[in-house]
Short mmCIF file of C-alpha atoms in Angstrom, two decimals:
data_model
loop_
_atom_site.label_atom_id
_atom_site.label_comp_id
_atom_site.label_asym_id
_atom_site.label_seq_id
_atom_site.Cartn_x
_atom_site.Cartn_y
_atom_site.Cartn_z
CA MET A 1 -2.40 33.73 -23.56
CA ARG A 2 -1.01 31.05 -21.23
CA ARG A 3 -2.46 27.58 -21.65
CA GLN A 4 -4.05 26.05 -18.59
CA GLN A 5 -1.98 23.43 -16.81
CA LEU A 6 -2.65 20.39 -14.68
CA LEU A 7 0.16 19.89 -12.16
CA VAL A 8 0.45 16.36 -10.77
CA ILE A 9 2.73 15.96 -7.76
CA GLY A 10 3.86 12.38 -7.15
CA GLY A 11 5.64 9.54 -8.87
CA SER A 12 3.76 6.31 -8.39
CA TYR A 13 0.56 4.59 -9.53
CA ALA A 14 -1.84 7.41 -8.66
CA ALA A 15 0.20 10.15 -10.33
CA CYS A 16 0.90 8.18 -13.48
CA GLU A 17 -2.63 6.87 -13.90
CA LEU A 18 -4.28 10.23 -13.21
CA ALA A 19 -2.25 12.03 -15.86
CA ALA A 20 -2.84 9.22 -18.35
CA HIS A 21 -6.58 8.98 -17.70
CA ALA A 22 -7.08 12.74 -17.87
CA ARG A 23 -5.62 12.63 -21.37
CA GLU A 24 -7.67 9.58 -22.30
CA CYS A 25 -10.85 11.37 -21.17
CA GLY A 26 -10.15 14.38 -23.36
CA TYR A 27 -8.19 16.82 -21.20
CA ASP A 28 -6.23 18.77 -23.83
CA GLU A 29 -4.40 21.34 -21.70
CA ASP A 30 -0.80 21.04 -20.50
CA ILE A 31 0.06 18.31 -18.00
CA LEU A 32 3.19 18.35 -15.84
CA LEU A 33 4.14 15.50 -13.50
CA VAL A 34 6.73 16.28 -10.80
CA SER A 35 8.34 13.43 -8.86
CA GLU A 36 11.06 13.45 -6.21
CA GLU A 37 12.41 10.17 -7.54
CA PRO A 38 14.72 10.26 -10.56
CA GLU A 39 13.15 7.13 -12.10
CA LEU A 40 10.05 6.94 -14.23
CA PRO A 41 7.04 5.87 -12.11
CA TYR A 42 7.55 2.15 -11.45
CA HIS A 43 5.93 -0.96 -9.98
CA ARG A 44 6.44 -0.96 -6.20
CA PRO A 45 5.08 -4.34 -4.98
CA PRO A 46 8.21 -6.29 -6.09
CA LEU A 47 10.40 -4.18 -3.80
CA SER A 48 9.44 -6.19 -0.71
CA LYS A 49 9.22 -9.52 -2.51
CA GLY A 50 11.06 -10.73 -5.60
CA TYR A 51 13.49 -7.81 -5.84
CA LEU A 52 14.98 -8.61 -2.43
CA LYS A 53 15.02 -12.34 -3.07
CA SER A 54 16.47 -12.62 -6.54
CA PRO A 55 19.30 -10.77 -8.29
CA SER A 56 17.55 -11.26 -11.63
CA VAL A 57 14.31 -9.47 -10.68
CA LEU A 58 14.05 -5.98 -12.16
CA VAL A 59 11.63 -3.22 -11.24
CA ASP A 60 9.79 -2.18 -14.39
CA PRO A 61 8.35 1.27 -15.11
CA LEU A 62 4.58 1.59 -15.13
CA ARG A 63 4.76 3.10 -18.61
CA ALA A 64 7.65 3.59 -21.00
CA ALA A 65 9.17 7.03 -21.53
CA ALA A 66 7.65 7.09 -25.01
CA PHE A 67 4.14 7.02 -23.53
CA TYR A 68 4.61 10.35 -21.76
CA SER A 69 5.99 12.09 -24.81
CA ALA A 70 3.31 10.61 -27.08
CA ASN A 71 0.61 11.94 -24.75
CA SER A 72 2.25 15.33 -24.16
CA ILE A 73 2.78 14.67 -20.46
CA ASP A 74 5.84 16.60 -19.33
CA LEU A 75 8.04 15.13 -16.60
CA GLU A 76 10.20 16.78 -13.96
CA LEU A 77 11.95 13.86 -12.25
CA GLY A 78 14.27 14.01 -9.26
CA LEU A 79 12.75 17.28 -8.10
CA LYS A 80 10.72 18.13 -5.00
CA VAL A 81 7.87 20.62 -4.74
CA VAL A 82 9.18 22.83 -1.94
CA SER A 83 6.12 25.03 -1.51
CA LEU A 84 2.76 25.99 -3.00
CA ASP A 85 1.22 29.43 -3.31
CA SER A 86 -2.54 28.92 -3.42
CA GLY A 87 -3.26 32.54 -4.30
CA ALA A 88 -0.85 32.77 -7.23
CA GLN A 89 -1.43 29.11 -8.09
CA THR A 90 2.28 28.42 -8.38
CA ALA A 91 4.61 25.71 -7.12
CA LEU A 92 8.27 26.22 -6.23
CA LEU A 93 10.50 23.29 -7.22
CA SER A 94 13.73 22.30 -5.48
CA ASN A 95 15.77 23.60 -8.45
CA GLY A 96 14.33 27.09 -7.93
CA LYS A 97 11.88 26.90 -10.82
CA HIS A 98 8.34 28.29 -10.41
CA VAL A 99 5.54 26.33 -12.05
CA SER A 100 2.03 27.68 -12.61
CA PHE A 101 -1.06 25.52 -12.35
CA ASP A 102 -4.79 25.86 -12.81
CA VAL A 103 -5.64 22.40 -11.57
CA LEU A 104 -3.54 20.58 -9.00
CA CYS A 105 -3.44 16.91 -8.04
CA LEU A 106 -1.67 15.64 -4.96
CA ALA A 107 -0.62 12.02 -5.43
CA VAL A 108 2.08 12.35 -2.81
CA GLY A 109 1.65 8.97 -1.12
CA ALA A 110 2.96 8.15 2.33
CA ARG A 111 6.32 7.60 4.01
CA PRO A 112 7.45 4.91 6.45
CA ARG A 113 6.82 5.64 10.10
CA ARG A 114 10.22 5.98 11.73
CA LEU A 115 11.31 4.16 14.84
CA SER A 116 11.38 6.47 17.87
CA CYS A 117 13.36 4.35 20.31
CA GLN A 118 16.89 5.11 21.50
CA GLY A 119 19.41 4.18 18.81
CA ALA A 120 16.98 4.57 15.91
CA ASP A 121 19.48 6.85 14.16
CA LEU A 122 22.22 4.20 14.03
CA ARG A 123 23.55 3.03 10.68
CA ASN A 124 22.14 -0.17 9.17
CA VAL A 125 18.60 0.72 10.21
CA PHE A 126 16.47 0.56 7.07
CA TYR A 127 12.95 1.35 5.85
CA LEU A 128 11.34 0.31 2.60
CA ARG A 129 9.25 2.51 0.35
CA SER A 130 11.23 3.35 -2.77
CA ILE A 131 13.60 1.65 -5.20
CA ALA A 132 16.45 3.59 -3.57
CA ASP A 133 15.46 2.12 -0.18
CA ALA A 134 15.30 -1.36 -1.70
CA ARG A 135 18.75 -1.06 -3.28
CA CYS A 136 20.33 -0.04 0.02
CA LEU A 137 18.54 -2.78 1.93
CA LYS A 138 19.40 -5.44 -0.64
CA ALA A 139 23.09 -4.54 -0.57
CA ALA A 140 23.24 -4.57 3.22
CA ALA A 141 21.27 -7.81 3.53
CA ALA A 142 23.69 -9.61 1.23
CA ASP A 143 26.43 -9.36 3.86
CA ALA A 144 24.17 -9.73 6.93
CA GLU A 145 23.59 -12.93 8.86
CA ARG A 146 21.14 -11.78 11.53
CA ILE A 147 18.25 -9.55 10.52
CA VAL A 148 15.66 -8.06 12.86
CA ILE A 149 12.39 -6.73 11.44
CA ILE A 150 10.30 -4.50 13.68
CA GLY A 151 6.64 -4.77 12.75
CA ALA A 152 4.63 -7.76 11.50
CA GLY A 153 2.46 -6.03 8.93
CA PHE A 154 2.45 -6.74 5.20
CA ILE A 155 5.86 -5.15 4.58
CA GLY A 156 7.50 -6.83 7.57
CA LEU A 157 6.24 -10.31 6.70
CA GLU A 158 6.96 -9.99 2.98
CA VAL A 159 10.52 -8.88 3.69
CA ALA A 160 10.92 -11.67 6.25
CA ALA A 161 9.81 -14.24 3.67
CA ALA A 162 12.21 -12.89 1.05
CA LEU A 163 15.23 -12.82 3.36
CA VAL A 164 14.77 -16.07 5.29
CA GLN A 165 14.80 -17.88 1.96
CA GLN A 166 18.34 -16.57 1.54
CA GLN A 167 19.40 -18.51 4.64
CA LYS A 168 19.36 -15.44 6.86
CA TRP A 169 18.52 -15.63 10.57
CA VAL A 170 15.36 -13.50 10.62
CA THR A 171 13.52 -12.27 13.72
CA VAL A 172 10.23 -10.33 13.51
CA ILE A 173 9.11 -8.30 16.52
CA GLU A 174 5.48 -7.21 16.90
CA THR A 175 3.89 -5.25 19.77
CA GLU A 176 0.46 -6.76 19.09
CA SER A 177 -0.42 -10.29 20.15
CA ARG A 178 -0.43 -11.58 16.57
CA VAL A 179 0.92 -10.83 13.10
CA LEU A 180 -1.17 -8.66 10.76
CA ALA A 181 -3.29 -7.72 13.78
CA ARG A 182 -4.52 -4.47 12.23
CA VAL A 183 -5.50 -5.84 8.83
CA ALA A 184 -6.33 -9.55 9.02
CA SER A 185 -8.54 -11.89 11.03
CA PRO A 186 -7.06 -13.91 13.91
CA GLU A 187 -7.47 -17.07 11.84
CA VAL A 188 -5.47 -15.73 8.90
CA SER A 189 -2.89 -14.34 11.35
CA GLU A 190 -2.50 -17.77 12.95
CA PHE A 191 -2.24 -19.43 9.54
CA LEU A 192 0.55 -17.10 8.38
CA HIS A 193 2.30 -17.27 11.74
CA SER A 194 2.62 -21.03 11.30
CA VAL A 195 3.86 -20.65 7.72
CA HIS A 196 6.62 -18.24 8.76
CA PHE A 197 7.56 -20.37 11.76
CA ASN A 198 7.88 -23.43 9.54
CA HIS A 199 10.20 -21.49 7.22
CA GLY A 200 12.47 -20.58 10.11
CA VAL A 201 11.37 -17.04 10.94
CA HIS A 202 11.53 -16.26 14.66
CA LEU A 203 8.34 -14.41 15.59
CA VAL A 204 8.23 -12.39 18.80
CA THR A 205 4.77 -11.00 19.60
CA SER A 206 3.31 -8.94 22.46
CA ARG A 207 6.67 -7.28 23.06
CA ALA A 208 8.05 -3.87 22.14
CA VAL A 209 11.48 -2.52 21.33
CA GLN A 210 13.12 -0.47 24.05
CA SER A 211 16.32 0.50 22.26
CA LEU A 212 18.81 -0.27 19.53
CA VAL A 213 22.40 -0.70 20.68
CA GLY A 214 25.32 -0.05 18.38
CA GLU A 215 29.08 -0.23 18.08
CA ASP A 216 30.97 2.48 16.21
CA GLY A 217 27.66 3.96 15.10
CA VAL A 218 26.34 0.70 13.58
CA VAL A 219 23.40 -1.20 15.06
CA ARG A 220 24.39 -4.48 16.75
CA LYS A 221 21.54 -5.42 19.11
CA VAL A 222 17.83 -4.88 19.60
CA VAL A 223 16.76 -4.67 23.25
CA LEU A 224 13.13 -5.40 24.12
CA THR A 225 11.14 -3.92 26.99
CA ASP A 226 11.36 -7.22 28.89
CA GLY A 227 15.16 -7.08 28.78
CA THR A 228 15.62 -9.58 25.95
CA SER A 229 18.55 -8.74 23.68
CA ILE A 230 18.63 -9.89 20.03
CA ASP A 231 21.77 -9.70 17.90
CA ALA A 232 21.31 -7.82 14.63
CA ASP A 233 23.51 -6.99 11.67
CA ILE A 234 20.70 -4.90 10.20
CA VAL A 235 17.31 -3.70 11.46
CA ILE A 236 14.30 -3.03 9.25
CA GLY A 237 11.46 -0.81 10.44
CA GLY A 238 8.01 -1.85 9.27
CA ILE A 239 5.68 -0.10 11.70
CA GLY A 240 3.27 1.51 9.28
CA SER A 241 3.21 4.71 7.29
CA ILE A 242 2.37 8.41 7.58
CA PRO A 243 0.58 10.25 4.75
CA ASN A 244 2.58 13.09 3.23
CA LEU A 245 0.45 16.09 4.12
CA GLU A 246 3.02 18.90 4.19
CA LEU A 247 1.76 20.49 0.96
CA THR A 248 -1.83 20.58 2.22
CA GLU A 249 -1.11 23.27 4.80
CA PRO A 250 -0.66 26.27 2.47
CA LEU A 251 -3.77 25.12 0.59
CA GLY A 252 -5.88 24.87 3.74
CA LEU A 253 -7.15 21.41 2.77
CA HIS A 254 -9.32 19.33 5.07
CA THR A 255 -7.26 16.40 6.40
CA SER A 256 -7.88 13.52 8.80
CA ASN A 257 -4.96 11.06 8.72
CA GLY A 258 -5.01 11.77 5.00
CA ILE A 259 -6.38 14.27 2.51
CA VAL A 260 -10.16 14.10 2.67
CA VAL A 261 -11.70 13.72 -0.79
CA ASP A 262 -15.19 13.25 -2.15
CA ALA A 263 -16.48 10.66 -4.62
CA THR A 264 -14.80 12.52 -7.52
CA SER A 265 -11.44 12.65 -5.68
CA CYS A 266 -11.84 16.41 -5.20
CA THR A 267 -10.53 17.97 -1.99
CA SER A 268 -12.02 20.86 -0.02
CA ARG A 269 -10.69 23.17 -2.78
CA SER A 270 -12.51 22.84 -6.08
CA ASN A 271 -9.37 22.92 -8.26
CA VAL A 272 -7.33 20.55 -6.11
CA PHE A 273 -7.66 16.77 -6.40
CA ALA A 274 -5.90 13.96 -4.56
CA ALA A 275 -5.54 10.22 -5.07
CA GLY A 276 -3.77 7.19 -3.66
CA ASP A 277 -2.20 6.39 -0.31
CA CYS A 278 -2.40 10.00 0.91
CA THR A 279 -6.21 10.18 0.78
CA VAL A 280 -9.22 9.39 2.95
CA PHE A 281 -12.60 8.68 1.39
CA ARG A 282 -15.80 7.41 3.00
CA GLY A 283 -17.50 5.26 0.39
CA PRO A 284 -20.07 2.48 0.28
CA TYR A 285 -17.40 -0.17 0.80
CA ASN A 286 -15.35 1.88 3.27
CA PRO A 287 -17.90 3.66 5.50
CA SER A 288 -15.39 4.10 8.32
CA GLY A 289 -13.13 6.08 6.00
CA ILE A 290 -9.88 4.28 6.77
CA ARG A 291 -6.91 5.25 4.63
CA LEU A 292 -6.45 2.56 2.00
CA GLU A 293 -2.95 1.70 0.82
CA SER A 294 -3.20 -0.52 -2.23
CA VAL A 295 -2.44 -0.55 -5.92
CA GLN A 296 -6.13 -1.04 -6.68
CA ASN A 297 -7.21 2.01 -4.71
CA ALA A 298 -4.48 4.21 -6.18
CA ILE A 299 -5.36 3.24 -9.76
CA ASP A 300 -9.16 3.34 -9.47
CA GLN A 301 -9.24 6.56 -7.48
CA SER A 302 -6.82 8.34 -9.79
CA ARG A 303 -8.87 7.34 -12.83
CA VAL A 304 -11.88 8.96 -11.23
CA ALA A 305 -9.85 12.10 -10.56
CA GLY A 306 -8.51 12.18 -14.12
CA ALA A 307 -12.02 11.83 -15.51
CA ALA A 308 -13.35 14.60 -13.27
CA ILE A 309 -10.53 16.93 -14.30
CA ALA A 310 -11.42 16.26 -17.94
CA GLY A 311 -15.06 17.09 -17.24
CA VAL A 312 -16.36 13.51 -17.34
CA ASP A 313 -19.03 12.62 -14.77
CA LYS A 314 -17.58 9.71 -12.81
CA THR A 315 -17.54 8.73 -9.12
CA TYR A 316 -15.46 6.32 -7.09
CA GLU A 317 -17.49 3.18 -6.42
CA SER A 318 -14.84 0.45 -6.60
CA LEU A 319 -14.69 -2.43 -4.15
CA PRO A 320 -11.33 -2.31 -2.34
CA TRP A 321 -9.11 -5.37 -2.71
CA PHE A 322 -5.61 -6.25 -1.60
CA TRP A 323 -2.97 -8.96 -1.90
CA SER A 324 0.27 -10.06 -0.31
CA ASP A 325 2.72 -12.67 -1.60
CA GLN A 326 4.71 -14.60 1.01
CA TYR A 327 6.69 -17.70 -0.04
CA ASP A 328 4.41 -19.66 -2.40
CA LEU A 329 1.29 -18.29 -0.69
CA ARG A 330 -0.93 -15.45 -1.83
CA LEU A 331 -3.17 -13.73 0.70
CA GLN A 332 -6.02 -11.86 -1.01
CA MET A 333 -8.76 -9.71 0.46
CA ALA A 334 -11.95 -8.55 -1.23
CA GLY A 335 -13.66 -5.75 0.67
CA VAL A 336 -12.84 -4.12 4.01
CA SER A 337 -13.49 -6.01 7.25
CA VAL A 338 -13.61 -2.94 9.54
CA GLY A 339 -16.95 -2.92 11.36
CA ALA A 340 -17.64 -6.63 10.91
CA THR A 341 -19.67 -8.22 13.70
CA GLU A 342 -19.23 -11.87 12.74
CA ARG A 343 -16.88 -14.06 10.74
CA ILE A 344 -17.03 -17.61 9.46
CA VAL A 345 -13.92 -19.64 8.71
CA ARG A 346 -13.71 -22.08 5.85
CA ALA A 347 -10.64 -24.29 6.07
CA GLY A 348 -10.05 -27.09 3.59
CA PRO A 349 -6.71 -28.08 2.05
CA PRO A 350 -3.77 -27.38 4.40
CA ASP A 351 -2.25 -24.78 2.08
CA GLY A 352 -5.30 -22.49 2.17
CA ILE A 353 -7.97 -20.83 4.29
CA SER A 354 -10.91 -18.46 3.80
CA VAL A 355 -12.63 -16.13 6.25
CA PHE A 356 -15.97 -14.48 5.49
CA HIS A 357 -16.76 -11.26 7.40
CA PHE A 358 -20.33 -10.07 8.03
CA ARG A 359 -21.98 -6.87 9.22
CA ASN A 360 -25.70 -6.95 9.91
CA ASP A 361 -25.87 -10.34 8.16
CA ASP A 362 -24.32 -8.96 4.96
CA CYS A 363 -20.94 -10.19 3.75
CA ILE A 364 -18.54 -7.23 3.57
CA CYS A 365 -15.16 -8.93 3.15
CA VAL A 366 -13.62 -12.24 2.13
CA GLU A 367 -10.06 -13.13 3.07
CA SER A 368 -8.50 -16.05 1.24
CA VAL A 369 -5.11 -17.72 1.09
CA ASN A 370 -4.19 -19.64 -2.05
CA ARG A 371 -7.75 -19.54 -3.37
CA PRO A 372 -7.53 -17.19 -6.37
CA ARG A 373 -10.77 -18.37 -7.98
CA GLU A 374 -12.69 -17.67 -4.80
CA HIS A 375 -11.08 -14.24 -4.49
CA VAL A 376 -11.98 -13.21 -8.03
CA SER A 377 -15.54 -14.46 -7.58
CA SER A 378 -15.82 -12.61 -4.26
CA ARG A 379 -14.65 -9.37 -5.83
CA ARG A 380 -17.22 -9.63 -8.60
CA LEU A 381 -20.04 -10.66 -6.30
CA LEU A 382 -19.48 -8.11 -3.50
CA ALA A 383 -19.20 -5.33 -6.07
CA ARG A 384 -22.45 -6.42 -7.72
CA GLU A 385 -24.87 -6.95 -4.85
CA LYS A 386 -25.37 -7.50 -1.13
CA ILE A 387 -24.89 -11.12 -0.14
CA SER A 388 -26.42 -12.44 3.08
CA LYS A 389 -24.95 -15.11 5.30
CA GLY A 390 -27.98 -17.29 4.56
CA ARG A 391 -27.38 -17.23 0.81
CA LEU A 392 -23.74 -18.22 1.30
CA GLN A 393 -24.75 -21.04 3.61
CA GLU A 394 -27.19 -22.34 1.01
CA VAL A 395 -24.32 -22.91 -1.43
CA ASP A 396 -21.86 -24.01 1.27
CA PHE A 397 -19.90 -20.77 0.78
CA ASP A 398 -19.18 -21.53 -2.86
CA VAL A 399 -19.06 -17.91 -4.06
CA SER A 400 -18.78 -18.91 -7.70
CA ALA A 401 -22.12 -20.74 -7.44
CA LEU A 402 -23.85 -17.48 -6.55
CA LEU A 403 -22.23 -15.79 -9.53
CA LYS A 404 -23.58 -18.48 -11.82
CA ALA A 405 -27.06 -18.12 -10.33
CA LYS A 406 -27.59 -14.90 -12.26
#
């Protein structure tokens, strides 16, 4: 009689952690992890930071190869799941192999949104998601003098910081009126804008790209909608991501800019789970159900899924948190600011800033730059209880003081 099998599709934090936590919680059936990338699942945050900046920075695997063998987790690396048959509960791999499954987990992540302007298919136009992307970008950047980054989100600004410190002429173009417009407060945006400007990054906001112009098939200029032309040896697209939903179609899963999951990370099919950047979950700290792309979310959500697959009663109740390293600054966010109706800024030393976000008088998010103690205290406090604006005012917004009060 065939043993049951858990099939995990994906090769990053969510896939690795789900398989590991299912084992840890007592799942004793077969586990197979299939990843398109040939490498063991690895740490991705350094790709847009230290890896681009320093030749000595290596990208480490999340777990050593010995871990998978010791926990009887089989790996199929460098292979793509081409199709799924929901009736037969089989997956077809890109090498022609058919794999059976009883429980399926989609930890398929997201892919960079591609530029759609004229010339987007020229050579020396790069995107950053994988170690393979980072290797190509790093090699091209070494010989480039003028670099244009399209998009001033986390990836765009982190890459700008890494490359301008290598004495490159870096220009960042953003259609919104400010950097990080979709994820950060205006005050934090202004703070980081000044930091990048002072490091020599040329920031162009409120303007869009009309076309990329090339010579001999290689990009040479970026033309904006106002007619401005910017010389470029390479162009990097950082305009967001698209969840990988192709495998959801044959399964008939409910999607909405991501795979919709419940508090146990289960999809609209009872034997199919999903975790990480490809998912959407409406929880107590994310009532709007925005798609969260963070290491924290991928790890915590996949642990819930692994527990549920092993039959352990566990639900996803984690407070979302994020970080971004740029130069010697660390931007950290505890909570999600979507839906906030008021914010209070706490300045202080010139190398830092904090912004407290409120909804119906309750604090729902704290942004902080170079204030790690405040960030850690905010994470603990917001996850523990509701905190009113009045209580924060009583302690002059010293979050750690409220932690000590109990």
